[in-house]
Amino acid sequence: MQRFIDWLKNIRPLKVLSVFLAGVFLILTQACNRPSIAGQPPQPSAQSPNTERYDPTKAYNLNSPEGGMNNFSDVDPRAKNFEKAAKNRAEDLSRNAERNINEKGIDSPEQYARNYRQGTPLPERVKNLGEDIGSSAQGTVEGVAKGTKRGLENIKENTSNAAQDLSRNAQRTGEDASDAVNRTLRNVD
């Protein structure tokens, strides 16, 4: 019994009051909160039979028949821009290939094919091939000459840098050796 009395004396009224107020606050906030949270969802107002209801499927971007499998487009309607970009890219590549063929001295791809199918005379084909090889060889010779010149310049620069580094390393080695000798002499004394 004495323990119980000591325990009651140890309890402070402020602690009891704060626990009581916290419990009341919790109950009141739950009980007096908005009823729509746990209640039924709001019901639409009375509708007449002619009132249209919201149909979420009408907001979809549906495919329209354009051919392809089952008369619909094979491409997702959201990807129309990607399809257009791919077509533009293909056209650009086609124009680029056409331009490359024209720069090679042939008037058209058909002429190129006709020359080899119908048999342009062998001497003329050899002459054209020789000119192409000659211009390619000239370009290669110029590239090799430039590369060789650049390589020699790099070798000269690397050699001078190595000589400078060697002299610096020799000087540092000499200084380190003299420092070591001086330390040894100090330790002997």
Short mmCIF file of C-alpha atoms in Angstrom, two decimals:
data_model
loop_
_atom_site.label_atom_id
_atom_site.label_comp_id
_atom_site.label_asym_id
_atom_site.label_seq_id
_atom_site.Cartn_x
_atom_site.Cartn_y
_atom_site.Cartn_z
CA MET A 1 0.00 0.00 0.00
CA GLN A 2 2.88 2.29 0.78
CA ARG A 3 4.20 1.81 -2.77
CA PHE A 4 0.87 2.84 -4.25
CA ILE A 5 0.80 5.99 -2.16
CA ASP A 6 4.38 6.82 -3.16
CA TRP A 7 3.46 6.28 -6.78
CA LEU A 8 0.46 8.65 -6.47
CA LYS A 9 2.65 11.27 -4.83
CA ASN A 10 5.15 10.92 -7.68
CA ILE A 11 2.51 11.60 -10.36
CA ARG A 12 2.29 15.24 -11.23
CA PRO A 13 -1.10 16.71 -12.07
CA LEU A 14 0.38 18.50 -15.10
CA LYS A 15 1.28 15.16 -16.73
CA VAL A 16 -2.20 13.76 -16.17
CA LEU A 17 -3.81 16.92 -17.54
CA SER A 18 -1.61 16.90 -20.69
CA VAL A 19 -2.44 13.22 -21.43
CA PHE A 20 -6.16 13.91 -20.92
CA LEU A 21 -6.12 16.95 -23.24
CA ALA A 22 -4.19 15.04 -25.93
CA GLY A 23 -6.81 12.25 -25.87
CA VAL A 24 -9.70 14.72 -26.10
CA PHE A 25 -8.00 16.55 -28.95
CA LEU A 26 -7.49 13.29 -30.87
CA ILE A 27 -11.10 12.22 -30.46
CA LEU A 28 -12.50 15.62 -31.45
CA THR A 29 -10.35 15.99 -34.57
CA GLN A 30 -11.42 12.57 -35.84
CA ALA A 31 -15.08 12.97 -34.97
CA CYS A 32 -15.49 16.55 -36.21
CA ASN A 33 -13.52 16.19 -39.41
CA ARG A 34 -15.05 16.57 -42.88
CA PRO A 35 -17.71 13.91 -43.38
CA SER A 36 -16.89 13.49 -47.09
CA ILE A 37 -13.67 11.66 -46.36
CA ALA A 38 -15.34 8.54 -44.98
CA GLY A 39 -18.81 9.11 -46.38
CA GLN A 40 -20.36 8.30 -49.71
CA PRO A 41 -19.03 10.02 -52.82
CA PRO A 42 -21.12 12.94 -54.03
CA GLN A 43 -23.99 11.82 -56.20
CA PRO A 44 -24.65 13.62 -59.45
CA SER A 45 -27.64 15.85 -59.53
CA ALA A 46 -30.82 14.44 -60.92
CA GLN A 47 -30.28 13.81 -64.58
CA SER A 48 -32.87 13.89 -67.26
CA PRO A 49 -32.87 11.03 -69.74
CA ASN A 50 -31.46 13.38 -72.40
CA THR A 51 -28.42 14.48 -70.40
CA GLU A 52 -25.17 13.16 -71.81
CA ARG A 53 -22.77 11.45 -69.47
CA TYR A 54 -19.00 11.81 -69.62
CA ASP A 55 -17.41 9.07 -71.70
CA PRO A 56 -13.63 8.88 -71.12
CA THR A 57 -13.10 6.77 -74.22
CA LYS A 58 -14.04 9.70 -76.46
CA ALA A 59 -10.89 11.53 -75.37
CA TYR A 60 -8.65 8.85 -76.93
CA ASN A 61 -6.90 9.57 -80.20
CA LEU A 62 -8.25 6.67 -82.21
CA ASN A 63 -6.70 5.40 -85.43
CA SER A 64 -8.62 6.17 -88.55
CA PRO A 65 -8.55 3.63 -91.40
CA GLU A 66 -5.53 4.34 -93.62
CA GLY A 67 -4.56 0.98 -95.07
CA GLY A 68 -2.11 -1.41 -93.53
CA MET A 69 -3.18 -4.36 -91.45
CA ASN A 70 -6.96 -4.46 -90.96
CA ASN A 71 -7.25 -1.11 -92.80
CA PHE A 72 -5.58 0.82 -89.96
CA SER A 73 -2.23 2.53 -89.82
CA ASP A 74 0.62 0.40 -88.56
CA VAL A 75 2.00 3.38 -86.64
CA ASP A 76 0.77 4.57 -83.28
CA PRO A 77 -1.14 7.85 -83.81
CA ARG A 78 0.98 9.49 -81.13
CA ALA A 79 4.07 8.73 -83.21
CA LYS A 80 2.98 10.55 -86.38
CA ASN A 81 5.73 13.13 -85.84
CA PHE A 82 8.33 10.38 -85.56
CA GLU A 83 7.09 8.83 -88.80
CA LYS A 84 7.34 12.20 -90.54
CA ALA A 85 10.85 12.74 -89.16
CA ALA A 86 11.91 9.30 -90.40
CA LYS A 87 10.55 10.04 -93.88
CA ASN A 88 12.39 13.38 -93.94
CA ARG A 89 15.60 11.68 -92.85
CA ALA A 90 15.22 9.04 -95.57
CA GLU A 91 14.68 11.75 -98.19
CA ASP A 92 17.76 13.63 -96.98
CA LEU A 93 19.88 10.48 -97.17
CA SER A 94 18.57 9.77 -100.66
CA ARG A 95 19.45 13.30 -101.80
CA ASN A 96 22.89 12.98 -100.23
CA ALA A 97 23.55 9.70 -102.03
CA GLU A 98 22.40 11.26 -105.29
CA ARG A 99 24.74 14.22 -104.75
CA ASN A 100 27.66 11.89 -103.97
CA ILE A 101 27.07 9.98 -107.20
CA ASN A 102 26.92 13.20 -109.19
CA GLU A 103 30.20 14.46 -107.70
CA LYS A 104 32.00 11.37 -108.98
CA GLY A 105 31.60 12.60 -112.57
CA ILE A 106 28.61 10.49 -113.55
CA ASP A 107 25.53 12.29 -114.78
CA SER A 108 23.03 9.92 -113.17
CA PRO A 109 22.85 6.53 -111.46
CA GLU A 110 21.26 5.16 -114.63
CA GLN A 111 24.29 6.25 -116.65
CA TYR A 112 26.58 4.53 -114.17
CA ALA A 113 24.63 1.29 -114.45
CA ARG A 114 24.33 1.58 -118.25
CA ASN A 115 28.09 2.08 -118.65
CA TYR A 116 28.80 -1.23 -117.01
CA ARG A 117 25.83 -3.20 -118.34
CA GLN A 118 26.12 -2.17 -121.97
CA GLY A 119 29.86 -2.35 -121.90
CA THR A 120 31.64 0.94 -122.16
CA PRO A 121 34.78 0.20 -124.12
CA LEU A 122 37.48 -1.35 -121.97
CA PRO A 123 40.14 1.29 -122.80
CA GLU A 124 37.79 4.08 -121.70
CA ARG A 125 36.92 2.27 -118.45
CA VAL A 126 40.62 1.66 -117.79
CA LYS A 127 41.38 5.32 -118.51
CA ASN A 128 38.66 6.48 -116.08
CA LEU A 129 39.86 4.01 -113.48
CA GLY A 130 43.48 5.18 -113.98
CA GLU A 131 42.44 8.81 -113.48
CA ASP A 132 40.59 7.91 -110.28
CA ILE A 133 43.57 5.92 -109.01
CA GLY A 134 45.96 8.74 -109.96
CA SER A 135 43.97 11.36 -108.06
CA SER A 136 43.67 9.02 -105.08
CA ALA A 137 47.41 8.30 -105.15
CA GLN A 138 48.20 12.03 -105.34
CA GLY A 139 46.00 12.66 -102.31
CA THR A 140 47.67 9.81 -100.46
CA VAL A 141 51.16 11.12 -101.29
CA GLU A 142 50.26 14.58 -100.01
CA GLY A 143 48.85 13.06 -96.81
CA VAL A 144 51.93 10.93 -96.24
CA ALA A 145 54.21 13.93 -96.83
CA LYS A 146 52.31 16.06 -94.31
CA GLY A 147 52.30 13.20 -91.79
CA THR A 148 56.03 12.61 -92.20
CA LYS A 149 56.80 16.31 -91.76
CA ARG A 150 54.65 16.45 -88.64
CA GLY A 151 56.31 13.28 -87.28
CA LEU A 152 59.80 14.75 -87.76
CA GLU A 153 58.76 17.94 -85.96
CA ASN A 154 57.43 15.85 -83.07
CA ILE A 155 60.66 13.82 -82.90
CA LYS A 156 62.76 17.02 -82.78
CA GLU A 157 60.59 18.47 -80.04
CA ASN A 158 60.65 15.26 -78.01
CA THR A 159 64.43 14.98 -78.35
CA SER A 160 64.99 18.54 -77.10
CA ASN A 161 62.59 17.95 -74.20
CA ALA A 162 64.40 14.72 -73.29
CA ALA A 163 67.79 16.49 -73.30
CA GLN A 164 66.47 19.23 -71.02
CA ASP A 165 64.90 16.67 -68.67
CA LEU A 166 68.15 14.68 -68.59
CA SER A 167 70.20 17.74 -67.61
CA ARG A 168 67.67 18.66 -64.88
CA ASN A 169 67.69 15.10 -63.52
CA ALA A 170 71.51 14.99 -63.49
CA GLN A 171 71.64 18.31 -61.63
CA ARG A 172 69.07 17.12 -59.06
CA THR A 173 70.96 13.85 -58.60
CA GLY A 174 74.17 15.78 -57.92
CA GLU A 175 72.40 18.03 -55.41
CA ASP A 176 70.83 15.02 -53.68
CA ALA A 177 74.22 13.29 -53.49
CA SER A 178 75.89 16.35 -51.97
CA ASP A 179 73.04 16.68 -49.44
CA ALA A 180 73.43 13.02 -48.51
CA VAL A 181 77.19 13.44 -48.01
CA ASN A 182 76.63 16.53 -45.83
CA ARG A 183 74.06 14.69 -43.69
CA THR A 184 76.39 11.75 -43.30
CA LEU A 185 79.24 14.04 -42.21
CA ARG A 186 76.98 15.78 -39.67
CA ASN A 187 75.89 12.42 -38.25
CA VAL A 188 79.53 11.28 -37.92
CA ASP A 189 80.45 14.42 -35.94
#
